[in-house]
Short mmCIF file of C-alpha atoms in Angstrom, two decimals:
data_model
loop_
_atom_site.label_atom_id
_atom_site.label_comp_id
_atom_site.label_asym_id
_atom_site.label_seq_id
_atom_site.Cartn_x
_atom_site.Cartn_y
_atom_site.Cartn_z
CA MET A 1 302.39 1.82 167.07
CA ASN A 2 304.21 -1.99 168.27
CA GLN A 3 306.51 -3.36 166.29
CA ALA A 4 304.82 -6.57 166.21
CA ILE A 5 301.60 -5.07 165.12
CA GLN A 6 302.97 -3.35 162.53
CA THR A 7 304.73 -6.11 160.93
CA ASN A 8 301.15 -8.09 160.56
CA GLN A 9 299.68 -5.15 159.20
CA LEU A 10 302.37 -4.84 156.68
CA ASN A 11 302.49 -8.73 156.18
CA PRO A 12 300.29 -9.84 153.10
CA TYR A 13 299.60 -13.59 154.39
CA ALA A 14 297.94 -11.49 157.48
CA ILE A 15 295.91 -9.54 155.09
CA GLN A 16 294.86 -12.32 152.80
CA LEU A 17 293.86 -14.34 155.94
CA CYS A 18 291.84 -11.92 157.44
CA ALA A 19 289.90 -11.25 153.64
CA LEU A 20 289.38 -15.11 154.44
CA GLY A 21 287.93 -14.83 157.31
CA ARG A 22 285.13 -12.56 156.38
CA TRP A 23 284.45 -14.35 153.16
CA ILE A 24 284.46 -17.68 155.66
CA VAL A 25 281.49 -16.00 158.07
CA GLN A 26 279.43 -14.69 155.04
CA ARG A 27 278.98 -18.13 154.12
CA GLN A 28 278.12 -18.89 157.70
CA TRP A 29 280.99 -21.47 158.46
CA LEU A 30 282.47 -19.34 162.13
CA PRO A 31 278.84 -19.07 164.41
CA PHE A 32 279.39 -17.07 167.25
CA GLY A 33 283.10 -15.90 166.11
CA SER A 34 284.45 -19.70 166.59
CA GLY A 35 286.87 -21.36 165.22
CA LEU A 36 290.87 -20.55 164.26
CA PHE A 37 292.84 -19.66 161.60
CA SER A 38 296.39 -19.22 160.95
CA VAL A 39 299.56 -18.92 158.72
CA ARG A 40 303.27 -19.58 158.72
CA THR A 41 306.05 -17.02 159.52
CA ALA A 42 309.05 -19.14 160.33
CA GLU A 43 309.78 -22.86 160.51
CA HIS A 44 308.47 -22.92 163.66
CA SER A 45 306.12 -19.97 164.05
CA ALA A 46 302.92 -18.76 163.01
CA LEU A 47 300.26 -15.87 163.47
CA PHE A 48 297.03 -17.44 164.89
CA THR A 49 293.49 -15.58 165.38
CA SER A 50 292.39 -13.95 168.88
CA THR A 51 289.62 -16.53 170.43
CA ASP A 52 287.82 -13.87 171.58
CA LYS A 53 287.45 -11.93 168.12
CA ASP A 54 284.69 -11.58 165.63
CA LYS A 55 286.38 -13.39 162.29
CA GLY A 56 284.01 -11.57 159.89
CA GLU A 57 286.33 -8.52 161.76
CA LEU A 58 289.46 -9.29 161.73
CA SER A 59 292.14 -7.11 161.16
CA PRO A 60 295.93 -8.29 160.57
CA ALA A 61 296.76 -5.91 164.48
CA ASP A 62 294.33 -8.75 165.69
CA LEU A 63 296.67 -11.89 164.93
CA VAL A 64 298.69 -12.99 167.45
CA PRO A 65 302.35 -14.43 167.16
CA TYR A 66 303.03 -17.89 168.34
CA HIS A 67 306.49 -19.69 168.33
CA TRP A 68 306.01 -23.59 169.34
CA THR A 69 309.17 -23.52 170.69
CA SER A 70 308.49 -21.63 174.15
CA HIS A 71 304.69 -22.79 174.92
CA ASP A 72 303.05 -25.99 175.88
CA GLN A 73 300.48 -27.67 173.82
CA THR A 74 297.60 -27.56 176.29
CA ASP A 75 295.11 -25.82 174.00
CA THR A 76 293.38 -28.86 171.38
CA ALA A 77 293.35 -26.80 168.81
CA THR A 78 296.32 -24.76 169.01
CA ALA A 79 297.90 -27.85 169.24
CA VAL A 80 296.42 -29.84 166.25
CA HIS A 81 297.78 -26.30 163.90
CA GLN A 82 301.10 -26.95 165.82
CA PHE A 83 301.32 -30.67 164.65
CA LEU A 84 299.90 -30.05 160.75
CA TYR A 85 303.02 -27.54 160.31
CA GLN A 86 305.07 -29.34 161.81
CA ILE A 87 304.14 -33.02 159.67
CA ASN A 88 304.93 -30.70 156.36
CA PRO A 89 307.15 -27.81 156.06
CA HIS A 90 304.97 -26.74 153.03
CA HIS A 91 301.80 -26.61 154.85
CA LYS A 92 301.17 -22.76 155.18
CA VAL A 93 297.77 -22.36 155.62
CA VAL A 94 295.40 -24.03 159.05
CA LEU A 95 291.00 -23.29 159.43
CA GLN A 96 289.62 -24.48 162.04
CA THR A 97 285.90 -24.09 160.86
CA HIS A 98 282.16 -25.29 162.57
CA SER A 99 279.62 -25.14 159.86
CA MET A 100 276.37 -27.01 160.71
CA GLN A 101 277.30 -29.23 157.78
CA ALA A 102 280.00 -30.20 158.91
CA THR A 103 279.41 -30.88 162.74
CA VAL A 104 275.71 -32.32 161.81
CA PHE A 105 277.97 -35.03 159.67
CA SER A 106 280.88 -35.89 162.02
CA CYS A 107 277.97 -36.61 164.22
CA LEU A 108 276.06 -39.11 162.00
CA ILE A 109 278.82 -40.74 161.02
CA LYS A 110 280.60 -43.20 163.55
CA ALA A 111 283.07 -44.89 161.87
CA ASP A 112 286.35 -43.35 161.99
CA GLN A 113 286.57 -42.36 158.12
CA HIS A 114 283.72 -41.70 155.51
CA LEU A 115 284.59 -42.40 151.98
CA PHE A 116 283.41 -40.32 149.19
CA VAL A 117 283.18 -42.00 145.98
CA GLY A 118 281.81 -40.83 142.83
CA TYR A 119 282.86 -36.61 142.94
CA GLN A 120 284.98 -34.77 140.75
CA LEU A 121 285.81 -32.37 143.01
CA GLN A 122 287.60 -35.25 145.07
CA ASN A 123 289.93 -34.29 142.69
CA LEU A 124 291.02 -30.71 143.91
CA VAL A 125 292.14 -32.21 147.68
CA ALA A 126 293.29 -35.83 146.64
CA ILE A 127 296.49 -36.45 147.50
CA SER A 128 297.43 -39.83 145.43
CA GLU A 129 295.53 -41.31 142.65
CA SER A 130 293.45 -43.62 144.63
CA GLN A 131 292.03 -41.23 146.39
CA ARG A 132 290.78 -39.65 143.10
CA ASN A 133 288.27 -42.68 143.30
CA CYS A 134 287.80 -42.90 146.74
CA CYS A 135 288.81 -40.07 149.48
CA PRO A 136 288.59 -40.74 153.23
CA LEU A 137 287.55 -37.87 155.14
CA ALA A 138 288.78 -38.65 159.09
CA ILE A 139 286.44 -38.32 161.82
CA LEU A 140 287.99 -38.05 165.26
CA ASP A 141 286.03 -38.39 168.79
CA PRO A 142 287.25 -35.00 170.64
CA GLN A 143 290.11 -35.57 173.36
CA ASN A 144 292.68 -33.87 175.18
CA ALA A 145 295.57 -32.47 173.00
CA GLU A 146 297.99 -35.77 173.64
CA LEU A 147 295.39 -37.85 172.51
CA THR A 148 294.62 -36.07 169.76
CA LEU A 149 297.76 -35.47 168.53
CA GLN A 150 299.08 -39.16 168.94
CA GLU A 151 295.92 -40.31 166.81
CA LEU A 152 296.82 -37.96 164.21
CA HIS A 153 299.81 -39.62 163.72
CA GLN A 154 298.79 -42.22 163.23
CA ARG A 155 296.06 -41.29 160.69
CA PHE A 156 299.15 -39.88 158.69
CA GLU A 157 301.07 -42.98 159.63
CA ARG A 158 298.74 -45.06 157.57
CA GLU A 159 297.69 -42.37 154.98
CA THR A 160 298.15 -39.00 153.78
CA LEU A 161 294.90 -37.15 154.62
CA PRO A 162 293.34 -35.29 151.63
CA HIS A 163 293.90 -32.46 153.42
CA ALA A 164 291.13 -32.15 155.78
CA PHE A 165 289.85 -34.35 158.97
CA LEU A 166 287.05 -33.87 161.19
CA ILE A 167 286.55 -33.74 165.19
CA ARG A 168 283.27 -35.57 165.88
CA GLY A 169 281.33 -32.02 167.29
CA HIS A 170 283.96 -29.97 167.17
CA GLY A 171 284.76 -28.88 163.81
CA LEU A 172 286.59 -29.12 160.05
CA TYR A 173 289.97 -28.28 160.09
CA VAL A 174 291.54 -28.15 156.39
CA TRP A 175 295.21 -26.81 155.26
CA GLY A 176 296.90 -25.79 152.55
CA ASP A 177 300.34 -24.41 151.34
CA SER A 178 298.53 -21.15 150.13
CA ILE A 179 295.85 -19.07 151.31
CA ASP A 180 294.40 -19.85 148.22
CA SER A 181 294.26 -23.34 148.29
CA ALA A 182 293.57 -23.56 151.93
CA LYS A 183 290.30 -21.89 151.28
CA ARG A 184 289.51 -23.90 148.02
CA HIS A 185 289.95 -27.24 150.83
CA LEU A 186 287.52 -25.21 152.66
CA GLU A 187 285.03 -25.22 149.97
CA THR A 188 285.44 -28.11 148.17
CA TRP A 189 285.27 -30.10 151.23
CA GLN A 190 282.09 -27.96 152.74
CA PHE A 191 280.50 -28.73 149.31
CA LEU A 192 281.37 -32.87 149.45
CA ILE A 193 280.17 -33.08 153.07
CA GLY A 194 276.93 -31.04 152.10
CA CYS A 195 276.19 -33.67 149.00
CA GLU A 196 276.93 -36.86 151.39
CA LEU A 197 274.09 -35.21 153.48
CA GLU A 198 271.95 -34.77 151.02
CA ARG A 199 272.29 -38.75 150.09
CA ILE A 200 271.43 -39.63 153.47
CA LYS A 201 268.55 -37.06 153.54
CA ALA A 202 267.26 -38.85 150.12
CA SER A 203 267.99 -42.20 151.67
CA CYS A 204 266.48 -42.26 154.84
CA HIS A 205 263.00 -40.85 152.51
CA PHE A 206 263.27 -43.86 150.21
CA ASN A 207 263.54 -46.18 152.99
CA SER A 208 260.78 -44.91 155.15
#
């Protein structure tokens, strides 16, 4: 057996990431096998899900090792994962999903961020005390990898992002210091986005 495949099969984080993929697919947040997951394995490396594999059918053997000291940043999604690992050594897991709610929301909101106010669950994703009261979700326009990374640098310089951001029409990115925390952040942001969509829908109904 290939040594890398054997190592993946023994890696508890790889096993948990595959189980998480099945959980996410069951919630219809990854249509057509889309999305990209990764789990850090060392300071400059991670295991990534394969782009051509249904995330509901993953096994540890399907995960691909990636060392960013020996790869060029050509793919935006992969470059974003690498950026998030490099900006904070505590980031352990990164998830990119494509739920209908997050995609529609990212296209409805024309500003470069949306403020979530009044939700108790903000506490689960807030980085600072101020975000517990007013939690910003950054929304980036789709660009090439270099421009996306430049904008992310600028956003993080202004304020640490609360475990998530959206790329308009391209999906939701979340991260955490463990599999469980990344899952919690994803589920929380999906709930918050769903609530805001319902508020927008209700506002349009009452104003019509």
